[in-house]
mmCIF file of C-alpha atoms in Angstrom:
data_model
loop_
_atom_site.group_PDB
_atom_site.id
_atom_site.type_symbol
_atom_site.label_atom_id
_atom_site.label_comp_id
_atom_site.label_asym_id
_atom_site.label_seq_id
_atom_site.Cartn_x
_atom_site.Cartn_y
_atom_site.Cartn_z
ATOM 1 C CA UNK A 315 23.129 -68.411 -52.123
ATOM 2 C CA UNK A 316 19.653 -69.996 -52.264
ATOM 3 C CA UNK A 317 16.519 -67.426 -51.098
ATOM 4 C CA UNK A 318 16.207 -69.643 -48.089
ATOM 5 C CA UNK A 319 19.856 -69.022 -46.810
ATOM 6 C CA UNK A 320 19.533 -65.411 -47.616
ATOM 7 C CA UNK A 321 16.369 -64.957 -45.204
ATOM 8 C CA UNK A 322 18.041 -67.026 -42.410
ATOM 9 C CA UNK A 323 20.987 -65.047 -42.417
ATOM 10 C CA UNK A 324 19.198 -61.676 -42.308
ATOM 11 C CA UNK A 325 17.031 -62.922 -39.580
ATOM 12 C CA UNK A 326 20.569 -64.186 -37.523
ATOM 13 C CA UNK A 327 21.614 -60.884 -38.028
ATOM 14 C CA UNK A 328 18.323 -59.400 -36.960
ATOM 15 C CA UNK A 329 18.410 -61.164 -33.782
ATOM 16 C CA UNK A 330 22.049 -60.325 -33.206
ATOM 17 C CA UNK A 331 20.875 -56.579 -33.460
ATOM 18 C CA UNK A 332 18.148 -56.967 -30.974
ATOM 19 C CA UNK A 333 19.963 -58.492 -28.186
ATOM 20 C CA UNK A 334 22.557 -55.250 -28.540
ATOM 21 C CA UNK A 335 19.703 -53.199 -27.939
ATOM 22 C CA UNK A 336 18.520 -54.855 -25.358
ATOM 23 C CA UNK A 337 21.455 -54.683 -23.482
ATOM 24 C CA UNK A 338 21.999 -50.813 -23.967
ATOM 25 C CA UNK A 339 18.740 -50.644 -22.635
ATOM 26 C CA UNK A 340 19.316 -52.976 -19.640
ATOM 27 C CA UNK A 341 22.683 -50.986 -19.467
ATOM 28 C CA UNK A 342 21.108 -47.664 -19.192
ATOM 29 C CA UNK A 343 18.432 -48.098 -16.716
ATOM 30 C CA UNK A 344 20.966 -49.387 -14.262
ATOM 31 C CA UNK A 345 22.574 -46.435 -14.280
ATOM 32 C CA UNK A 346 19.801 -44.289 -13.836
ATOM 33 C CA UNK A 347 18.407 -46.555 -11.123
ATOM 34 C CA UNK A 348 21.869 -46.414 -9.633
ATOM 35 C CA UNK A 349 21.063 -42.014 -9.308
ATOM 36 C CA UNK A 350 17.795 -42.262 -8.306
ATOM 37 C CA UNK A 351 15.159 -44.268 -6.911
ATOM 38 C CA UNK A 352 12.859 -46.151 -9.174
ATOM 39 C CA UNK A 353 9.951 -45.030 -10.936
ATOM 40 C CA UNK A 354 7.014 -46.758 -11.764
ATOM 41 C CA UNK A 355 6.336 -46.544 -15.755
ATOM 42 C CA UNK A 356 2.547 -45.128 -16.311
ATOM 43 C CA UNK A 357 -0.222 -46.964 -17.342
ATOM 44 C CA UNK A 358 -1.461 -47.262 -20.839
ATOM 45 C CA UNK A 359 -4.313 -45.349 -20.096
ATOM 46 C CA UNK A 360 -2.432 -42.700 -18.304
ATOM 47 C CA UNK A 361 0.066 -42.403 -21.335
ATOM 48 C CA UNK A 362 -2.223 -42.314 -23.854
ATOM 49 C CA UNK A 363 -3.411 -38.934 -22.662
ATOM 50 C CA UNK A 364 -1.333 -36.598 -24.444
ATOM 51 C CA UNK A 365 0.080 -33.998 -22.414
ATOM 52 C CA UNK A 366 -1.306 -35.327 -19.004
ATOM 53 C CA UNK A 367 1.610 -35.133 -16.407
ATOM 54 C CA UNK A 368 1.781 -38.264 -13.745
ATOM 55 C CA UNK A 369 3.812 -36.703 -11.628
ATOM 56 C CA UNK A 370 3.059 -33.809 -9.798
ATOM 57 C CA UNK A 371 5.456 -31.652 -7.624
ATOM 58 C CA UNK A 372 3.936 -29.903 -4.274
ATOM 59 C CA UNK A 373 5.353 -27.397 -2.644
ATOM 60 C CA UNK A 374 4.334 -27.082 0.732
ATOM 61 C CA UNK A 375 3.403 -23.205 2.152
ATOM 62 C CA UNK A 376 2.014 -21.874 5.596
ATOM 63 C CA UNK A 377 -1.259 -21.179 5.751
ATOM 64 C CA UNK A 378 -0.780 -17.945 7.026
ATOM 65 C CA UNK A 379 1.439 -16.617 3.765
ATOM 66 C CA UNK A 380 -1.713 -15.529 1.557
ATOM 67 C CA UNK A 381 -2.759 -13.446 4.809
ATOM 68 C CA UNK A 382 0.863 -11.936 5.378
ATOM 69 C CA UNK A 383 1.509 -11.221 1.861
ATOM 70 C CA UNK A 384 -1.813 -9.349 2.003
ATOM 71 C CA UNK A 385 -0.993 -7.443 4.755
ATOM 72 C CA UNK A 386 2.678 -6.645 2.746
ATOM 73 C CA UNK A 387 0.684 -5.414 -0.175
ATOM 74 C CA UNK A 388 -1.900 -3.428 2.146
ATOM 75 C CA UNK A 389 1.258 -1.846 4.143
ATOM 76 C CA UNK A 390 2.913 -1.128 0.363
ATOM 77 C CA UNK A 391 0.367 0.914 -0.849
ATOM 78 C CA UNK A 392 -0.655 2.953 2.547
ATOM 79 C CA UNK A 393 0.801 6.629 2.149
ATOM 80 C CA UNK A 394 3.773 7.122 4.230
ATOM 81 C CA UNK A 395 3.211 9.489 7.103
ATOM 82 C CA UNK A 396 5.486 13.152 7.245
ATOM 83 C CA UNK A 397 8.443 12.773 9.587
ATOM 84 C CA UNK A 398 8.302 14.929 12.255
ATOM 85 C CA UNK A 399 11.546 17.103 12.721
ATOM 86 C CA UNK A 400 13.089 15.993 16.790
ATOM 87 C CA UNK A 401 12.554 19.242 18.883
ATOM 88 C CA UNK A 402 9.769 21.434 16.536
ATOM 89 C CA UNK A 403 8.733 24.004 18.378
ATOM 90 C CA UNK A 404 5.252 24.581 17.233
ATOM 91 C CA UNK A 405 2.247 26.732 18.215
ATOM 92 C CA UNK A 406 1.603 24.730 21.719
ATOM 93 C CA UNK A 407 5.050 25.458 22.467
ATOM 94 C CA UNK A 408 4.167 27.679 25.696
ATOM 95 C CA UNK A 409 0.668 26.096 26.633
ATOM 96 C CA UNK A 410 2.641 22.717 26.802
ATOM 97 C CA UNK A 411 5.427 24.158 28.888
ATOM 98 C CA UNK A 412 3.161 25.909 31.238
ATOM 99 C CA UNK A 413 1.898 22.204 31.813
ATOM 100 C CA UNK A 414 4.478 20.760 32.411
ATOM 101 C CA UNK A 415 5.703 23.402 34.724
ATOM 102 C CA UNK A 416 2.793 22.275 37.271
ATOM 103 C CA UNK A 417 3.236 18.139 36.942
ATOM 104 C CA UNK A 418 6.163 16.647 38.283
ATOM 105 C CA UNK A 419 8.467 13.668 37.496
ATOM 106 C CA UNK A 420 9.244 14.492 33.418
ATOM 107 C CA UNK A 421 11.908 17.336 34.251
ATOM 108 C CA UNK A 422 12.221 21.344 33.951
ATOM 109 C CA UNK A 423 11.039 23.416 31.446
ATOM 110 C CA UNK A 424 11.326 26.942 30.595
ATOM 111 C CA UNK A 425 8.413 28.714 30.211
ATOM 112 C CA UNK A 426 9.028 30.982 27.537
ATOM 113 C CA UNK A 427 7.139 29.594 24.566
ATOM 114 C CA UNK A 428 10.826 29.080 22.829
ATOM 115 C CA UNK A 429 11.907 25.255 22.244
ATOM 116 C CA UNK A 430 15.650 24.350 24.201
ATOM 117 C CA UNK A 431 17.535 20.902 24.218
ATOM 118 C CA UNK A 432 16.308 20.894 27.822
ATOM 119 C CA UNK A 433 12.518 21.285 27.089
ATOM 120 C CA UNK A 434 12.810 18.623 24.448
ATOM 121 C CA UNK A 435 14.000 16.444 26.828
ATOM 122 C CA UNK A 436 11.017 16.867 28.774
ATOM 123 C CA UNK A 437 8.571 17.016 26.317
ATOM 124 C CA UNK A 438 9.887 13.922 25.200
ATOM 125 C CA UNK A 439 9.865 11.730 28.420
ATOM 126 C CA UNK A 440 6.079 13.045 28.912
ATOM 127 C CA UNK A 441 5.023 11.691 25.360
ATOM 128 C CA UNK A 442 6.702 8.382 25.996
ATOM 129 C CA UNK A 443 4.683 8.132 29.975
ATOM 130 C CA UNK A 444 1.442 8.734 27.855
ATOM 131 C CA UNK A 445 2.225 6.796 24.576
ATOM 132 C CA UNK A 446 2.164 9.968 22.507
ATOM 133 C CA UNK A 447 3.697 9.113 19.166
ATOM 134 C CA UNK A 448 6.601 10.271 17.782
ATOM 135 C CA UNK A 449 7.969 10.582 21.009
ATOM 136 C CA UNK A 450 10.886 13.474 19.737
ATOM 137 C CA UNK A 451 9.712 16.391 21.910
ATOM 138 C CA UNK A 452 7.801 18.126 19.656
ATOM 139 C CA UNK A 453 5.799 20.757 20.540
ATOM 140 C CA UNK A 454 2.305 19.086 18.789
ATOM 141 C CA UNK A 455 -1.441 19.396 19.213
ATOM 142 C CA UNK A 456 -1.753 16.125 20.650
ATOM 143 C CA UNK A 457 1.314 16.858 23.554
ATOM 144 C CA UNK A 458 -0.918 19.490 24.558
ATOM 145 C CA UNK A 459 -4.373 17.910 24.819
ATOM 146 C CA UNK A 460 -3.004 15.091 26.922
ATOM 147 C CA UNK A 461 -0.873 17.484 29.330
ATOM 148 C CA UNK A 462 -4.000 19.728 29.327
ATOM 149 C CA UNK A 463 -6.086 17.002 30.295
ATOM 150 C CA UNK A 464 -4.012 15.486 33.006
ATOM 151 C CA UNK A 465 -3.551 18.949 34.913
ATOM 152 C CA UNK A 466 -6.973 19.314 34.986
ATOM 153 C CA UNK A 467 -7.664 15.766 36.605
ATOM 154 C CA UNK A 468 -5.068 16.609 39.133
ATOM 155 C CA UNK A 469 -6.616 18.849 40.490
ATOM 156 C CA UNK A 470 -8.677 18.854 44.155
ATOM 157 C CA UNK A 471 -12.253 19.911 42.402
ATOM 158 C CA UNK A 472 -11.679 17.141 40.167
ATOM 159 C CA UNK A 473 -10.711 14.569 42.446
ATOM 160 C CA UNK A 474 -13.978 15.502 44.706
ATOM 161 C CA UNK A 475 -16.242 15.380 41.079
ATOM 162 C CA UNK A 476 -15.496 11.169 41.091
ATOM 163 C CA UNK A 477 -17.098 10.636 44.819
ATOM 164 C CA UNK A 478 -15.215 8.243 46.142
ATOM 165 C CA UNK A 479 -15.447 6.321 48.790
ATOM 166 C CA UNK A 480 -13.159 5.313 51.684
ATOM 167 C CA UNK A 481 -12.386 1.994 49.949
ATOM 168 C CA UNK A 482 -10.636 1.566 46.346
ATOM 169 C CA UNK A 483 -12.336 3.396 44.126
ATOM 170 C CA UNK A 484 -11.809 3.651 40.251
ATOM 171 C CA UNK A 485 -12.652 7.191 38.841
ATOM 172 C CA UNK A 486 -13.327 7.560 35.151
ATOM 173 C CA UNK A 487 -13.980 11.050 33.859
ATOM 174 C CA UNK A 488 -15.625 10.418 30.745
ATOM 175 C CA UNK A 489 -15.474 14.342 29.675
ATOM 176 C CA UNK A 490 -11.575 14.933 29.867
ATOM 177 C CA UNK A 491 -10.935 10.888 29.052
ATOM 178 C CA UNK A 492 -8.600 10.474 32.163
ATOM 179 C CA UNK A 493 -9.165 8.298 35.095
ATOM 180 C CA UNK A 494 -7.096 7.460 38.769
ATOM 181 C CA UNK A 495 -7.804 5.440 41.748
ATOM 182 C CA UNK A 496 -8.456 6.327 45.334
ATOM 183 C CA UNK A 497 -7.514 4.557 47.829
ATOM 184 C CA UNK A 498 -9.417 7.078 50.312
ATOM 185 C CA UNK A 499 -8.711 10.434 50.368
ATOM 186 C CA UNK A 500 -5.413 9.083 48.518
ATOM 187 C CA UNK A 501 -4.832 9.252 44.666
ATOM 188 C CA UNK A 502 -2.385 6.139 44.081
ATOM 189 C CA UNK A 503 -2.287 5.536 40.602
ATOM 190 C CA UNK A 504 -2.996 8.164 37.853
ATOM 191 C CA UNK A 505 -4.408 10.286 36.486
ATOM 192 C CA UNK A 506 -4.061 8.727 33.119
ATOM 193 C CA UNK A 507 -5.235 8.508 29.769
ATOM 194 C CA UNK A 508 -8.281 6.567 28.541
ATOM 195 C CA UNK A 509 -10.404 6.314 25.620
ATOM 196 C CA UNK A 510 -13.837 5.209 25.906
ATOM 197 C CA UNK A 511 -17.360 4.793 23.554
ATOM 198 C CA UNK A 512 -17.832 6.395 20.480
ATOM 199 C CA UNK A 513 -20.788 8.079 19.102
ATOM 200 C CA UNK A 514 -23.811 5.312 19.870
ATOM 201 C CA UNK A 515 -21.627 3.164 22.083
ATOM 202 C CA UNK A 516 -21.054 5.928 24.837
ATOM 203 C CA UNK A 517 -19.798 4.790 28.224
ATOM 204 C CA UNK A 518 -22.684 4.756 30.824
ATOM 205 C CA UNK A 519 -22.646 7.262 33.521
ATOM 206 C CA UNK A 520 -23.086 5.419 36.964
ATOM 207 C CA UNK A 521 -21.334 3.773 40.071
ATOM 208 C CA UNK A 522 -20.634 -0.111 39.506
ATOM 209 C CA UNK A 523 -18.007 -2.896 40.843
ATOM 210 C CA UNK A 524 -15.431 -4.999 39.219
ATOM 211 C CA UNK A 525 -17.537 -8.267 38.781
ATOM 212 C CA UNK A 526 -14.751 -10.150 36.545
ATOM 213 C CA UNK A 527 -10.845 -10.040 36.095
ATOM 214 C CA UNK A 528 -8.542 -11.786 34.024
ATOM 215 C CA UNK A 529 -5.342 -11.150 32.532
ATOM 216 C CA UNK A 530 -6.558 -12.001 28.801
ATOM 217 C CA UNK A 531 -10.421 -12.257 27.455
ATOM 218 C CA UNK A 532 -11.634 -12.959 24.208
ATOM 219 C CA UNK A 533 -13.869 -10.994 22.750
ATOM 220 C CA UNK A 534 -16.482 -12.731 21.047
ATOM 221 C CA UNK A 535 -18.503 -10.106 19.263
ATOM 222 C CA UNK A 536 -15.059 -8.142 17.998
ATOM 223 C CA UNK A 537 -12.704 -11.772 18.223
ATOM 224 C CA UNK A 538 -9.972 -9.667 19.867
ATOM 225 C CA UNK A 539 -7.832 -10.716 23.032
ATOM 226 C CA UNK A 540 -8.646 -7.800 25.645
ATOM 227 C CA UNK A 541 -5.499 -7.889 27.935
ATOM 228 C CA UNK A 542 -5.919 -6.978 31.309
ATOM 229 C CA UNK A 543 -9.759 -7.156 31.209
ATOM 230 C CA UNK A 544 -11.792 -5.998 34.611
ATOM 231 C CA UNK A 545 -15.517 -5.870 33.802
ATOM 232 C CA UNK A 546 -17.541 -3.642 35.709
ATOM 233 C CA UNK A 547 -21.456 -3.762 33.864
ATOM 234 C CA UNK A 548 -22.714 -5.461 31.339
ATOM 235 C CA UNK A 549 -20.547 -6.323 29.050
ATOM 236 C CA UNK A 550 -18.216 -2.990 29.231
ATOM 237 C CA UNK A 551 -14.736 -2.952 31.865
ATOM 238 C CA UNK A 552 -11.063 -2.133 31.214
ATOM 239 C CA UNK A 553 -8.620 -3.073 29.288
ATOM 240 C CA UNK A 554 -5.410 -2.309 27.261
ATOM 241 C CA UNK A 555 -5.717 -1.001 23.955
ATOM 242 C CA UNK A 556 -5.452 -2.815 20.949
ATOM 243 C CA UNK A 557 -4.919 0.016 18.679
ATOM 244 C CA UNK A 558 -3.645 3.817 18.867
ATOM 245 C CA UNK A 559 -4.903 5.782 21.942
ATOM 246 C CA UNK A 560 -4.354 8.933 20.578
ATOM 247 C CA UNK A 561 -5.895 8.134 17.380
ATOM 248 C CA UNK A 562 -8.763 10.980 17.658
ATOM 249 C CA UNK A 563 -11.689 9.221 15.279
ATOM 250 C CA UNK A 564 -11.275 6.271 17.268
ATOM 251 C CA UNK A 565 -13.943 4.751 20.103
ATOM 252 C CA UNK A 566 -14.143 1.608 22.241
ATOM 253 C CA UNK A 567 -17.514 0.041 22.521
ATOM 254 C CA UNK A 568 -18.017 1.024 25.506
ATOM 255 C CA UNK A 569 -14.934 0.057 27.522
ATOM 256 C CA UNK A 570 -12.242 1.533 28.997
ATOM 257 C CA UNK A 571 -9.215 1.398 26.692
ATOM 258 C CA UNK A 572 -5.963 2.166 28.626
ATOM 259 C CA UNK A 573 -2.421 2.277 27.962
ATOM 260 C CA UNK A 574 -0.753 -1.479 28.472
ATOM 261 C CA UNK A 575 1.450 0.185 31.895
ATOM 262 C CA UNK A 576 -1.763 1.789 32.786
ATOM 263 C CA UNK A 577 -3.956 -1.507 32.465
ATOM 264 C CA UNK A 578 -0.989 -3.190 34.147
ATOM 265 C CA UNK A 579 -1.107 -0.837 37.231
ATOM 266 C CA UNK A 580 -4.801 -0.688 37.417
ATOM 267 C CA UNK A 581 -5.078 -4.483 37.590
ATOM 268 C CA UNK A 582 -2.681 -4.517 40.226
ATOM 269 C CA UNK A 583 -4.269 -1.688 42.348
ATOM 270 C CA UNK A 584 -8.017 -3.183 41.482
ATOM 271 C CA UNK A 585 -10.005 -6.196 42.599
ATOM 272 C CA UNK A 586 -12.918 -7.595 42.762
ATOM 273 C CA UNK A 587 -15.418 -5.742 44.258
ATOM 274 C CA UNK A 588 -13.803 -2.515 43.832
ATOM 275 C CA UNK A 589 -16.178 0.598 43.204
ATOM 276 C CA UNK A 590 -16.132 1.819 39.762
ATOM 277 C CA UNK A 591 -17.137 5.849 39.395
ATOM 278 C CA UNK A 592 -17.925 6.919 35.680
ATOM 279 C CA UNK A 593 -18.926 10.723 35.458
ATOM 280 C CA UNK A 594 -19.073 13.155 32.379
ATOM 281 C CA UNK A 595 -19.488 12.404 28.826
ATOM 282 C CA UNK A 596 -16.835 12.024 26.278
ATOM 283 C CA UNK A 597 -16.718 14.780 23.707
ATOM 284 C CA UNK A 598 -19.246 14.358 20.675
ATOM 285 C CA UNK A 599 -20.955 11.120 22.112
#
């Protein structure tokens, strides 16, 4: 065969060859166009980057998930707190019976300075009324500061110390933390637990009035929600707490930090207008 019928035939063949391809190739991106939708080749440019990805997968996350998984890690590594055994008698035992012997509405004890199912039981439902945690009628320091402190507001000296007047007034006694409200000669809510200013933010002595109420205020300088806010002067009123109120290092700024049933009752039982006594001075302030 002549040179020139040699070369024809391999280019036939050649062209043969390429047209095979060709159709695998059409063949094949059918079928993966058939599985999923098309996607547009990258440029030149783009592809003669080596390594440079044009596609790039986001995966969407709230923005609060850094913040909570913070939190997570904070709560991980915070020591975990001794449990406290239901019923312990401890060395408040009697001091706290004796207490609770006076106030009514929490049920008996007997005063004997020896822990019974009975006391417990009592013990108990007066650390749940004042938000006194673990609630599991033990026998604890803090059980008997608070029932200390309330038998001592109940009393008639006590009541007379505020000054109130025939209308509603609010008394807060800044030395044992309590306060109630007269109505009168009439206590009709309390007394309660408070917490008020710490060490250069003491709570003023003084008579005031309500002057603003709402049922939530923000806070600008602290950018906290103060529930159940009733301002009285300046920029100091009452409100629920926002953290522990038995937490002994703790202080307000000045306000009146109260239980959330006790801010609830006080807003009902308050308006504006309503005389505000403070008298005392908290412990250490």
């Amino acid at each position: 065969m002549a040179a020139t019928g040699v070369v024809a035939v391999l280019a036939s063949m050649a062209a043969v060859v390429g047209l095979a391809s060709a159709a695998v190739a059409v063949d094949a991106a059918g079928m993966l166009g058939s599985a999923s939708p098309a996607v547009t080749a990258p440029s030149a440019s783009a592809s003669a980057t080596a390594g440079t990805p044009f596609i790039k997968v986001v995966t969407g996350q709230p923005t609060q998930a850094p913040a909570r998984q913070a939190a997570q890690a904070s709560d991980a590594t915070k020591p975990a707190k001794a449990p406290v055994a239901p019923c312990a008698t401890g060395r408040w035992q009697r001091d706290i019976e004796e207490n609770l012997d006076i106030l009514d509405g929490y049920g008996a004890v007997t005063v004997d300075g020896r822990q019974t199912p009975g006391d417990c039981a009592t013990i108990s439902s007066f650390q749940r009324r004042f938000g006194i945690e673990p609630a599991h009628g033990q026998a604890d320091a803090t059980t008997a500061d608070v029932a200390e402190r309330i038998v001592a507001s109940s009393t008639p000296e006590r009541r007379r110390a505020c000054g109130a007047t025939t209308k509603v007034t609010a008394c807060v006694d800044l030395s044992l933390q309590t306060v109630w409200v007269m109505r009168g000669t009439e206590m009709v809510l309390g007394p309660t637990v408070i917490r008020s200013g710490f060490r250069g933010h003491a709570t003023p002595a003084g008579t005031y009035r309500i002057n603003k109420r709402a049922t939530q205020e923000w806070s600008d300088p602290y950018e906290v929600w103060l529930p159940y806010w009733q301002r009285f002067v300046g920029g100091i009123g009452f409100h629920e707490t926002t953290t522990y109120l038995h937490d002994a290092q703790r202080g307000s700024h000045g306000c009146i930090n109260l239980l959330h049933r006790d801010a609830v009752d006080m807003f009902d039982q308050l308006h504006m207008g309503a005389t505000v006594r403070t008298f005392g001075r908290r412990p250490g302030t």
